[in-house]
Coordinates of C-alpha atoms in Angstrom, one line a residue:
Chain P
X140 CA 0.0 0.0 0.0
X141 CA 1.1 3.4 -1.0
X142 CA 0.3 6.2 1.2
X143 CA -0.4 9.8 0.5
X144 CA -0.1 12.2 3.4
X145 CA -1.4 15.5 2.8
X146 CA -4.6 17.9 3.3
X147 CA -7.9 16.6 2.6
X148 CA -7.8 19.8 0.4
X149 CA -4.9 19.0 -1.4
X150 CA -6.8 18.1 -5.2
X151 CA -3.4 17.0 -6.5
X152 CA -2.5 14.9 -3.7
X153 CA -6.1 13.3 -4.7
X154 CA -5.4 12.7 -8.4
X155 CA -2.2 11.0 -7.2
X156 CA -3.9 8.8 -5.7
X157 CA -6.3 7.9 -8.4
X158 CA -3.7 7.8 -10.5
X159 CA -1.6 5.0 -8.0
X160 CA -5.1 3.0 -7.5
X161 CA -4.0 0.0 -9.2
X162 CA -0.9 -0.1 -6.4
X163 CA -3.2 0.8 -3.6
X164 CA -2.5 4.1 -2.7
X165 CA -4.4 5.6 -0.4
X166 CA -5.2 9.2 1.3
X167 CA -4.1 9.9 4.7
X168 CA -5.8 13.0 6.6
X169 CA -5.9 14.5 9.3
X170 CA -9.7 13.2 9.7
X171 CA -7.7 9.6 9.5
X172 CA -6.2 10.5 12.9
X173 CA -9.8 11.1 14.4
X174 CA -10.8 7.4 14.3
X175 CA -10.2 4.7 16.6
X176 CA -7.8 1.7 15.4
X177 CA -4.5 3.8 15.2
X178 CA -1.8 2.0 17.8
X179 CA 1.3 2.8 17.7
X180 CA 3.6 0.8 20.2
X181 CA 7.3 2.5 21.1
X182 CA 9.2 -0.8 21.7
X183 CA 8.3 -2.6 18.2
X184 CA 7.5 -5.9 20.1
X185 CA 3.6 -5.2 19.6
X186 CA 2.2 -4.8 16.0
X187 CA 1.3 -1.2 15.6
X188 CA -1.5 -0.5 13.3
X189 CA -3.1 2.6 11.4
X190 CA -6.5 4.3 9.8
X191 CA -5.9 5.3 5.9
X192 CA -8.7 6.9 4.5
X193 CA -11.1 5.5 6.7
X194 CA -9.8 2.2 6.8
X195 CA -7.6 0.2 9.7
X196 CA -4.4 -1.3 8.6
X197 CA -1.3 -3.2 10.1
X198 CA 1.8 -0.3 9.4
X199 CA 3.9 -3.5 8.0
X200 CA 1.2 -3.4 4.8
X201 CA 2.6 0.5 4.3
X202 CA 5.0 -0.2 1.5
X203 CA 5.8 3.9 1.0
X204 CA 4.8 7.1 1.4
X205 CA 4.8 10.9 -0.1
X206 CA 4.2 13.6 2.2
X207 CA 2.8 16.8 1.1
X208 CA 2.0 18.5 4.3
X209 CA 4.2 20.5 6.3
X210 CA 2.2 20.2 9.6
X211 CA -1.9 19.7 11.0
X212 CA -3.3 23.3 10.9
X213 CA -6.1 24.1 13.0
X214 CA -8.7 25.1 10.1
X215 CA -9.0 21.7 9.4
X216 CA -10.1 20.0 12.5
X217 CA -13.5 21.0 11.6
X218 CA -14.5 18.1 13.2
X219 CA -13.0 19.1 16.4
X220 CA -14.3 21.8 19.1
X221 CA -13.2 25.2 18.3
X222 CA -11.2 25.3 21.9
X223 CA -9.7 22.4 21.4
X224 CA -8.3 22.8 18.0
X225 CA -5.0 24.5 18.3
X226 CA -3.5 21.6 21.2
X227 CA -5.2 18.8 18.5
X228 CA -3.3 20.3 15.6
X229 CA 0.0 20.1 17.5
X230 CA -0.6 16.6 19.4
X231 CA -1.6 15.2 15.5
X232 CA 1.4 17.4 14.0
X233 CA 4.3 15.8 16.8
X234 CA 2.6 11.9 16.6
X235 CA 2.6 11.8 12.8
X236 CA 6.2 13.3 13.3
X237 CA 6.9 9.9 15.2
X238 CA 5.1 8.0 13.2
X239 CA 6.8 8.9 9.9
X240 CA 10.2 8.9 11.7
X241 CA 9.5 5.5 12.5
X242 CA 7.9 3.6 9.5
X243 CA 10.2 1.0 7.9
X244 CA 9.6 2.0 4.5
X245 CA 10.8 4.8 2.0
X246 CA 9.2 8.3 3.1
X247 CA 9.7 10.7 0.6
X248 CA 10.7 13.5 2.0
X249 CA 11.4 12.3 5.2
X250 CA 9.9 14.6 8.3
X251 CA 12.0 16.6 10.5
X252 CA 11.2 18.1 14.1
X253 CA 10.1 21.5 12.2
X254 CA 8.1 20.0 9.3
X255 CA 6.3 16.5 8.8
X256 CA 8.3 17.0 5.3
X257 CA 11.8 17.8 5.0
X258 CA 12.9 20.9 6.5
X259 CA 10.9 24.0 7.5
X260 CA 13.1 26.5 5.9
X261 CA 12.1 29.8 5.4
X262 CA 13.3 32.1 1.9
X263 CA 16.2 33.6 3.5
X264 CA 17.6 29.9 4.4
X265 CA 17.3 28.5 0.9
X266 CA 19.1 31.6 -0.5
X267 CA 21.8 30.9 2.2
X268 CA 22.0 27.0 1.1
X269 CA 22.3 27.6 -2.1
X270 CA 24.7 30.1 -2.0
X271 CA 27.0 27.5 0.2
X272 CA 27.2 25.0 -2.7
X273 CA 28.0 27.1 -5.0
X274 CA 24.7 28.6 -7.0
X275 CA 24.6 31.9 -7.6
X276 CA 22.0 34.2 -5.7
X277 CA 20.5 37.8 -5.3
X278 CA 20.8 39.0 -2.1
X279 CA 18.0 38.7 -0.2
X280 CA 15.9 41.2 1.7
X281 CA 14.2 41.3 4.6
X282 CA 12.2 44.7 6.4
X283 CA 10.0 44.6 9.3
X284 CA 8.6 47.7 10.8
X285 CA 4.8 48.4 12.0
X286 CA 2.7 49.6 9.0
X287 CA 4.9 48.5 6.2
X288 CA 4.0 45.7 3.9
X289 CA 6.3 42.8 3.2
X290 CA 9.1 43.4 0.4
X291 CA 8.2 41.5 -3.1
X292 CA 10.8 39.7 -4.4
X293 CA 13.0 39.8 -7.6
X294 CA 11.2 39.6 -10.4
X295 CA 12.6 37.5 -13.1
X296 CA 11.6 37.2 -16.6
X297 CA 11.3 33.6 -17.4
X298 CA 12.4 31.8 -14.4
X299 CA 12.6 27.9 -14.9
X300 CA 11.6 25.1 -12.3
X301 CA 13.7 21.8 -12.0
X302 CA 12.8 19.4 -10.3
X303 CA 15.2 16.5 -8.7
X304 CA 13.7 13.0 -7.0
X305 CA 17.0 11.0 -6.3
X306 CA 19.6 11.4 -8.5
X307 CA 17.1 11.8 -11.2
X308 CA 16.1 15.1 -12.6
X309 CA 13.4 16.6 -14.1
X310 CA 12.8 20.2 -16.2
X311 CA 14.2 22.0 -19.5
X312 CA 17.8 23.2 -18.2
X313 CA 21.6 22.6 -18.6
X314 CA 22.9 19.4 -16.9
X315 CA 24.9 21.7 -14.8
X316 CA 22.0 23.9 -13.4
X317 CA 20.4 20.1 -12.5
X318 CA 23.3 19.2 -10.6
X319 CA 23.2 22.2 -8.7
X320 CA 19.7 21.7 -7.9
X321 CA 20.7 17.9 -6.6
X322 CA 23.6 20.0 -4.3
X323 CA 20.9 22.0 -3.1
X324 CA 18.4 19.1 -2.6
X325 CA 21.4 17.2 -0.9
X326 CA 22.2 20.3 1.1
X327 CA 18.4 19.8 2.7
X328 CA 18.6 16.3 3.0
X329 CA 15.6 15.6 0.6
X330 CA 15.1 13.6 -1.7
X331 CA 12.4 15.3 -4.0
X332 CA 12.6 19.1 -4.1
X333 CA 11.8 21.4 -7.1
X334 CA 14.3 24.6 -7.4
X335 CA 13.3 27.8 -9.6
X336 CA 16.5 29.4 -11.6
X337 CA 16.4 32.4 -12.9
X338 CA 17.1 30.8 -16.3
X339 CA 18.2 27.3 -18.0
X340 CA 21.6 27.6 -18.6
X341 CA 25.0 27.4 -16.8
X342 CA 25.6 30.7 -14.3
X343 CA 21.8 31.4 -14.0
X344 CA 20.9 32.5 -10.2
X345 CA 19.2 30.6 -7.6
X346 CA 15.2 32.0 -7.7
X347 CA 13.4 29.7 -4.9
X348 CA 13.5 26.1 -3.6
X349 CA 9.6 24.0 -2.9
X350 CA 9.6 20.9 -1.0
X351 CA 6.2 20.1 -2.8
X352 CA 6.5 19.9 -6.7
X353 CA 3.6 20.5 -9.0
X354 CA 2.7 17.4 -10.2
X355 CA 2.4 18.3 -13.9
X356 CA 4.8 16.1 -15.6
X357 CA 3.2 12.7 -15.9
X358 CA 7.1 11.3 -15.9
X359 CA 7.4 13.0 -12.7
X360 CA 4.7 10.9 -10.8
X361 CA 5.7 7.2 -13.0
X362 CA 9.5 8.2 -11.8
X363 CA 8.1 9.0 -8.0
X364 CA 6.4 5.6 -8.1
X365 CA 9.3 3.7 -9.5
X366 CA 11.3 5.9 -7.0
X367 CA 9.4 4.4 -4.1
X368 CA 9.2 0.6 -5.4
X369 CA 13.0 1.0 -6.2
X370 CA 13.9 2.7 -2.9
X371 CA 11.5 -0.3 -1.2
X372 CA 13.6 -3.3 -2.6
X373 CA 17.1 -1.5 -2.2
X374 CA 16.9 -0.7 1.3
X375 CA 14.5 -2.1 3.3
Chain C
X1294 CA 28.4 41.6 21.5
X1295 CA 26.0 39.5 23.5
X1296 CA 22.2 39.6 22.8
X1297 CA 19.7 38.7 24.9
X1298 CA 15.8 38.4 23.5
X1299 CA 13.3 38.1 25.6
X1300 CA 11.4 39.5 28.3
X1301 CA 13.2 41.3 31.5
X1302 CA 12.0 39.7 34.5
X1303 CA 11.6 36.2 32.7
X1304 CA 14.0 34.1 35.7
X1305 CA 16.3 32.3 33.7
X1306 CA 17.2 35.5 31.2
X1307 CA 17.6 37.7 34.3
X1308 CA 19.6 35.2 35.8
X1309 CA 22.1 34.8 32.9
X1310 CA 22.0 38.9 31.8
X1311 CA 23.3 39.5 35.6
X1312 CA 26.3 36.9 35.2
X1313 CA 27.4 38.3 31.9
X1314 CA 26.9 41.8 33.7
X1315 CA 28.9 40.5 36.5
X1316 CA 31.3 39.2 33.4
X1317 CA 32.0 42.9 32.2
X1318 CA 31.5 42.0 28.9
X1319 CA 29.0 43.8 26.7
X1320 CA 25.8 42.7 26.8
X1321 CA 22.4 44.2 25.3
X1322 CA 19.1 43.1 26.4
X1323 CA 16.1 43.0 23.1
X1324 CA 13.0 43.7 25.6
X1325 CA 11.0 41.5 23.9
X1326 CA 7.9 44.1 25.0
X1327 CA 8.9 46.6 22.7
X1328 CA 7.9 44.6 20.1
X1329 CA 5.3 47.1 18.3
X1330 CA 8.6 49.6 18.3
X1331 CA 11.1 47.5 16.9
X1332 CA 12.3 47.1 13.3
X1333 CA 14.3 44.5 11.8
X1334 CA 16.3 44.7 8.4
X1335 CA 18.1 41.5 6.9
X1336 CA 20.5 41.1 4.1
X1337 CA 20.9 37.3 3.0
X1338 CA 23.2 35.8 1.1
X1339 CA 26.2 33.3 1.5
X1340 CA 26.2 35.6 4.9
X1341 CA 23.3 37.1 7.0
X1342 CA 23.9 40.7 7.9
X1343 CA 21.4 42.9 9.6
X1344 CA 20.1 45.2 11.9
X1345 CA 17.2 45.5 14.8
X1346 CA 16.6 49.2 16.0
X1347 CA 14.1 50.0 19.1
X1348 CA 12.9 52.8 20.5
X1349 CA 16.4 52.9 22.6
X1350 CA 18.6 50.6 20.4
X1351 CA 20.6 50.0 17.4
X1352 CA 21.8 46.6 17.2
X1353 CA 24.3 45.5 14.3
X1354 CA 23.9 41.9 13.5
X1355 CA 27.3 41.3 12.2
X1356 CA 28.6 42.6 15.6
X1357 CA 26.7 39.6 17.7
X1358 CA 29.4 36.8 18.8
X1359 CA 26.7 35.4 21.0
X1360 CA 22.5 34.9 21.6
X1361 CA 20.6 33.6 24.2
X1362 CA 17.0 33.2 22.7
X1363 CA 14.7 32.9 25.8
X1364 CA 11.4 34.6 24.0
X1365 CA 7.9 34.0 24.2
X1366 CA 4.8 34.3 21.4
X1367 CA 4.8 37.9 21.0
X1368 CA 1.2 37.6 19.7
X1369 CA 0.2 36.9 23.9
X1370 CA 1.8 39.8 24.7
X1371 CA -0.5 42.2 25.9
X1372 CA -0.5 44.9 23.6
X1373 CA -0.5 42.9 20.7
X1374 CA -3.3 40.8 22.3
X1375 CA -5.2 43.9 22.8
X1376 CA -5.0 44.2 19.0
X1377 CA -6.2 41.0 18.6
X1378 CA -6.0 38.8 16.0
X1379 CA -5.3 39.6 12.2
X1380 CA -4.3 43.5 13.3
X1381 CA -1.0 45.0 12.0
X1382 CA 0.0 44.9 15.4
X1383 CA -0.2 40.8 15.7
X1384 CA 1.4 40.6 12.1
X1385 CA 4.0 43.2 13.3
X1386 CA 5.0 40.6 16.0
X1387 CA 4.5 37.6 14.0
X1388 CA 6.9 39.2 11.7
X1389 CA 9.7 40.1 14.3
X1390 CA 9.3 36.6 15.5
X1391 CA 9.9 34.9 12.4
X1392 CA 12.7 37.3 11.4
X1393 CA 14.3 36.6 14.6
X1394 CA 14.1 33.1 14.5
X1395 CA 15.5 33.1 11.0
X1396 CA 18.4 35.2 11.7
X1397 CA 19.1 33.0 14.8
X1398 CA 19.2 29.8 12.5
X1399 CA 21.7 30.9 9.8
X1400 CA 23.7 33.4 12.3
X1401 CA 27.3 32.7 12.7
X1402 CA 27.4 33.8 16.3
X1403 CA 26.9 31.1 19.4
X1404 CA 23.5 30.8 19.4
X1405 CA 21.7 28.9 22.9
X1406 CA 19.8 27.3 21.4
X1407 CA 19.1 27.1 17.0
X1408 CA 15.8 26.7 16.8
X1409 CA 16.0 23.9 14.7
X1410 CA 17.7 22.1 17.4
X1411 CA 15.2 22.7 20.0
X1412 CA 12.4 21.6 17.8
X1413 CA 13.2 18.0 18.8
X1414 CA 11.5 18.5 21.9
X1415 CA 7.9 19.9 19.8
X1416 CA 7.7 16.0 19.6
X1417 CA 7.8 13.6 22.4
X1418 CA 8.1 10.3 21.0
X1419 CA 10.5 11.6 18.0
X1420 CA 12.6 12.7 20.8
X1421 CA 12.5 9.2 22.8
X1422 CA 13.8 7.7 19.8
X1423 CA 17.1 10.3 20.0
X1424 CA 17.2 9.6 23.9
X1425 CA 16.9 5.8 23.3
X1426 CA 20.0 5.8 20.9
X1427 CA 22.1 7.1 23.9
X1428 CA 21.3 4.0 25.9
X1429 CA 18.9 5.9 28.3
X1430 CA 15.2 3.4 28.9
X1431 CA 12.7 5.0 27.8
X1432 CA 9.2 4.1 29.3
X1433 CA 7.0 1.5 27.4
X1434 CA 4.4 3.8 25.5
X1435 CA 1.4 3.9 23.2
X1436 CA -0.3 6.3 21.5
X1437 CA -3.6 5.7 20.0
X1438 CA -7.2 6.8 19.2
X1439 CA -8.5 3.2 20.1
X1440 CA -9.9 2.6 24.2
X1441 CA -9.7 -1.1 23.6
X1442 CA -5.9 -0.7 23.4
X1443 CA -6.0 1.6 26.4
X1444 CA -7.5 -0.4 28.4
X1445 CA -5.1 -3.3 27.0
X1446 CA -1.9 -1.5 28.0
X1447 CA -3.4 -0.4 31.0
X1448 CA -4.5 -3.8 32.4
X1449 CA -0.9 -5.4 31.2
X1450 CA 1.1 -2.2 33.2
X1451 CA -1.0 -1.4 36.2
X1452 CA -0.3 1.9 36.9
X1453 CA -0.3 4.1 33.5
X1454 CA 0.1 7.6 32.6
X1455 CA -0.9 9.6 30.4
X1456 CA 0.7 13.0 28.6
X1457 CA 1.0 15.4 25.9
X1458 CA 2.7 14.6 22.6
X1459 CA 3.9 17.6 21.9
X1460 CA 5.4 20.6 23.5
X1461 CA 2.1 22.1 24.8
X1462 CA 2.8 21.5 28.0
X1463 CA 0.7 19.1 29.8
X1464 CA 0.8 17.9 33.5
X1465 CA 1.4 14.3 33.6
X1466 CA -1.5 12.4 35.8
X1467 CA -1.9 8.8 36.1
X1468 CA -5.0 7.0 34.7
X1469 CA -7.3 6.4 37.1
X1470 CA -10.9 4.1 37.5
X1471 CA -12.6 7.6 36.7
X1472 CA -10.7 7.8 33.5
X1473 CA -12.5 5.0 32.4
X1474 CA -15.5 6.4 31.7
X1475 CA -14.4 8.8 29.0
X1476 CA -11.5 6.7 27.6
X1477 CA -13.5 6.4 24.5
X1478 CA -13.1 10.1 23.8
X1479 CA -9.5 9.4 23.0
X1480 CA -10.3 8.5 19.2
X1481 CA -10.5 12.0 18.7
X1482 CA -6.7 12.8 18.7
X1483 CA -4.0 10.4 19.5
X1484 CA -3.5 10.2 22.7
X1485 CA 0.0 9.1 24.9
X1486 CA 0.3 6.2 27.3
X1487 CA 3.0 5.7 29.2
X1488 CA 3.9 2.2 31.9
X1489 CA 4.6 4.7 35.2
X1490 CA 8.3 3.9 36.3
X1491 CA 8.8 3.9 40.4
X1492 CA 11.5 5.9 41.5
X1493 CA 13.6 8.9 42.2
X1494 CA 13.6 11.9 39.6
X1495 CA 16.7 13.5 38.5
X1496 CA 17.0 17.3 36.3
X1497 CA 20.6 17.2 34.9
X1498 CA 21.2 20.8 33.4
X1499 CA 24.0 20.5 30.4
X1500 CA 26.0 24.0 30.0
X1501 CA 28.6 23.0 27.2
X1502 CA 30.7 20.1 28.8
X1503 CA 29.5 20.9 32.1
X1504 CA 26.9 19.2 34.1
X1505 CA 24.5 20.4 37.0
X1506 CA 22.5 17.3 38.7
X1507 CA 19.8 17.4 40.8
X1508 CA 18.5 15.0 42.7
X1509 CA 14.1 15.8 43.1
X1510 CA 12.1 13.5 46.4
X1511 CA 8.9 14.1 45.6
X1512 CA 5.8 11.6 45.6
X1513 CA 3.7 13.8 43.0
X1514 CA 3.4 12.2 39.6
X1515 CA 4.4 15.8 38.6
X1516 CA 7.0 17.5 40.7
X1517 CA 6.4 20.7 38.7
X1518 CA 3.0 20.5 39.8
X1519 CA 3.4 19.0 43.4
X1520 CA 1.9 21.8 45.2
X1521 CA -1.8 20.8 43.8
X1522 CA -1.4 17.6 45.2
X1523 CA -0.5 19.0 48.6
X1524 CA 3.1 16.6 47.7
X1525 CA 6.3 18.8 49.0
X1526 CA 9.1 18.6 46.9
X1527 CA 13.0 18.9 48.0
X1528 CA 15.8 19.7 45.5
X1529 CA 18.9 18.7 46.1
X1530 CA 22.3 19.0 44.2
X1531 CA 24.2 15.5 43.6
X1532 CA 27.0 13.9 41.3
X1533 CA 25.9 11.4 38.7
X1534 CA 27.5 8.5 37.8
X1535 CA 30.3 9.1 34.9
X1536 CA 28.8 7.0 32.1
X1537 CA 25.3 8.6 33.2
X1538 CA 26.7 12.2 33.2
X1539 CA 28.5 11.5 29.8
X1540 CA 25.2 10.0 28.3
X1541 CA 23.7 13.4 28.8
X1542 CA 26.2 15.1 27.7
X1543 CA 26.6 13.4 24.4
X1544 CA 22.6 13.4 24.3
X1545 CA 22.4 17.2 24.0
X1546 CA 25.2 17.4 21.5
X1547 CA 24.0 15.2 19.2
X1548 CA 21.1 17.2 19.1
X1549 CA 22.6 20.1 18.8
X1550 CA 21.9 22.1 22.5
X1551 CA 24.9 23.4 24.1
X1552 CA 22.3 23.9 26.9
X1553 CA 19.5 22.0 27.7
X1554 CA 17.3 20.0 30.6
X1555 CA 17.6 16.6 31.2
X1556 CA 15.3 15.1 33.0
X1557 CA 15.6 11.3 34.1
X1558 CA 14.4 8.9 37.2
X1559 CA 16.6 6.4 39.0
X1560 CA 14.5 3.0 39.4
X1561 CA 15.0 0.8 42.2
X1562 CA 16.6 -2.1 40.4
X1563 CA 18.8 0.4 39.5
X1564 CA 18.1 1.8 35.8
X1565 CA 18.5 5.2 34.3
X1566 CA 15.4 6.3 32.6
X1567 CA 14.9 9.0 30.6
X1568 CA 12.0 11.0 30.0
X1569 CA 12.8 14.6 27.9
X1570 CA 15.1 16.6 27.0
X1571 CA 14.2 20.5 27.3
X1572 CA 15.6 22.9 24.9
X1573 CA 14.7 26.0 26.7
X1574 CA 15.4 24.8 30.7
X1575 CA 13.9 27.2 33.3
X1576 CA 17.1 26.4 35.1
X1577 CA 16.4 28.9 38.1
X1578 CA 13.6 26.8 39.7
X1579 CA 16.6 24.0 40.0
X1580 CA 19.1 26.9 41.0
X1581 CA 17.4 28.2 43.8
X1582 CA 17.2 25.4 45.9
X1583 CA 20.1 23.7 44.8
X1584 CA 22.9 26.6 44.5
X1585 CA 24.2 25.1 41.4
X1586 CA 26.0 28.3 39.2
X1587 CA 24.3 27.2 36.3
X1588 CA 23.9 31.1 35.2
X1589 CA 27.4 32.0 35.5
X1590 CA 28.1 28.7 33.1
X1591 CA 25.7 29.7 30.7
X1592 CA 27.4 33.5 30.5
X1593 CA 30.8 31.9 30.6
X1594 CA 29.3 29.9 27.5
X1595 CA 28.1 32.9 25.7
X1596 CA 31.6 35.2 26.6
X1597 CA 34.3 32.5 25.2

């Protein structure tokens, strides 16, 4: 079973899905975590088991899993009391934390203490990254004073977006502006990550970094699916 | 330059901004209530340069060799509550909060603690498996939405407790026969179980390589919290074993806090357990009764 972690808003995350039926994927919500049957033992003697979409499973049948959400927000507990929303988004954000930490399977991208995928970084830390392994950026800044609005970014003309799962990579630039993506990407510790440049070719600047692609390449999602079967068989 | 952010008369910044005074070296204090009045200007790229000006203050980024980050949500802040939600005033501090917080991760100055590294602790059982690595026990726990597998775990341990997941802090209470008849409103949200483990608690307080211990006799399930349950507590100052001590230390390196809060219980049968590891220790409560100098370490820390 393939698992998709993300919003029950996320339409994408819902085609994926659809698009995986025939390897059972399934949806996992936050509305998954509001129904009895989820047991999750910390000494591994005991068979922990979950709720995907609805639906109670032993964690051994989870064979891998994409994450598209960077945490539980409280505008979706709908189903919870207002008061209690806020403490039920963070107790659901810090167990799935654990619970993807723990699963025995590929997780792509794996969750860190800030973000149930990859790391939280903010603008001003990508610029940094990427300017440590080499890609060239425009300075980035930052104002904050009572009454003013936040700055807009650089505009660039026709920036480009490549995308890198592995040490595969995806998008119309050089092979040098790829590898530099897969520096960045290895920089985070991810493992999917699409990276905007300012342009295709060699020497083009460093525009912005998203932990969660578009899915608009259909070789993107086959490649993610291989990706997880591959990544399955290899290493656990 | 040493900053300080936070607010004045919080215990353990006072504590630390007096040792550094005491220190002679320069020290300046971002009163976290002057947060409506304070503007922030930062200049990233393979370096992070920048600038915070109050009412009373200019403070040149570049120029910090060394932060202690002690703040609170400056959104609960009076004036900014007072605003309320969604006014300039609460994005104002939201704004200062995340700027700060940025500038504190990529900064190249001594920073107790990056945020990053104390964002282990917004997650319980993540952190166990960190503390378990280390060759500390950690308690036998479930979490789950399903009573039948309460009620499992608490007929195979006996005596059970239960506690937050996350950081929102949460008073640790044992499950009791009254529990029982709301147990099923647990498949809501996950909910923690932990087997309760007899004996005496320990709060070791890491400041770089050195190590403050201190023993806590209490029978509350919650010293913090012993005064509700009429339970007095007595803090004491002790040595810990070597391989103990140098599990803790190792512990809060390898997450990345050159200060942090350790806290562990000593079983009868003689087994170290440990339960957290705080990022953010309010050392002084420990201090106080014990005498331990865990201020001047920290401002030793922050002056080398």
């Amino acid at each position: 079973m393939l698992v998709v972690v993300a919003s029950r808003h996320d339409e994408p995350a819902k085609a994926l899905v659809t698009r995986w039926a025939a390897h059972d994927a399934r949806l996992l919500t936050c509305e998954d975590l509001s129904v009895a049957g989820w047991r999750h033992y910390s000494d591994g003697r005991r068979p922990s088991r979950a709720v995907i979409s609805g639906r109670e499973v032993g964690v051994e049948e989870i064979s891998g899993v994409l994450t598209r959400l960077p945490c539980v927000v409280e505008h979706e507990l709908t189903h919870i009391i207002p008061v209690d929303r806020a403490y039920v988004a963070a107790e659901m954000t810090a167990f799935l934390t654990a619970w993807l930490t723990g699963l025995r399977c590929p997780v792509v991208n794996r969750p860190t203490p800030t973000c149930l995928s990859g790391p939280n970084w903010r603008p001003e830390q990508w610029v940094y990254a990427a300017a440590q392994v080499g890609i060239p950026v425009h300075p980035l800044h930052r104002r904050v004073s009572l009454g003013s609005q936040p700055g807009s970014a650089v505009s660039h003309s026709k920036p480009v977006t490549v995308t890198v799962l592995g040490d595969r990579w995806f998008g119309s630039v050089a092979p040098e502006v790829a590898i530099q993506a897969r520096r960045l990407a290895d920089a985070a510790k991810v493992e999917l990550l699409a990276v905007r440049f300012s342009g295709p070719d060699p020497g083009c600047s460093f525009v912005s970094a998203n932990i969660w692609p578009e899915f608009g390449s259909d070789d993107l999602l086959d490649a993610l699916l291989a990706y997880l079967n591959e990544k399955r068989r290899t290493t656990y | 330059m040493i900053l300080l952010w936070g607010l004045p008369l919080d215990g353990p910044l006072a504590a630390v901004h007096e040792a550094l005074k005491r220190l002679e070296v320069p020290v300046v204090l971002l009163d976290q209530r002057e947060v409506l009045r304070t503007d922030i200007e930062l200049v990233v790229s393979s370096k992070i340069e920048g600038v915070v000006r109050t009412c009373d203050l200019t403070i040149d980024l570049s120029r910090v060799t060394a932060v202690y980050l002690r703040p609170y949500d400056s959104t609960r802040l009076p004036n900014v509550r007072t605003a309320g939600s969604g006014s300039s005033a609460w994005y104002h501090a939201l704004r200062v909060d995340d700027a700060l917080w940025g500038w504190a991760e990529l900064t190249p100055a001594v920073v107790v603690n990056r945020p990053t590294a104390m964002a282990s602790n917004n997650s319980k059982p993540y952190q166990s498996g960190q503390i378990r690595s280390f060759g500390f026990r950690i308690p036998d726990t479930l979490i789950t939405t399903d009573p039948s597998a309460a009620r499992e775990f608490w007929a195979t341990y006996g005596t059970v407790v239960y506690k937050s997941i996350s950081s929102v802090r949460s008073i640790v209470a044992r499950l009791t026969p009254e529990h029982m008849a709301r147990l099923d409103t647990i498949a809501g949200c996950p909910t923690q179980f932990q087997q309760y483990v007899p004996g005496n608690d320990y709060r070791v307080h890491i400041v770089g390589n050195a190590v403050f211990a201190c023993e806590i006799v209490s029978a509350a399930d919650d010293y913090r919290y012993a005064g509700r349950q009429g339970a007095p507590v007595e803090i004491r100052s002790c040595e810990l074993p070597n391989d103990c001590a140098e599990r803790c230390r190792a512990l809060a390196a390898a997450i990345g806090l050159s200060v942090a809060g350790v806290d562990l219980r000593y079983t009868p049968d003689g087994a170290w357990y440990c339960f957290e590891v705080n990022p953010s220790p309010g050392f002084t409560y420990y201090q106080e009764a014990s005498k331990q100098p865990i201020n001047e370490a920290i401002a030793r820390l922050l002056a080398q």
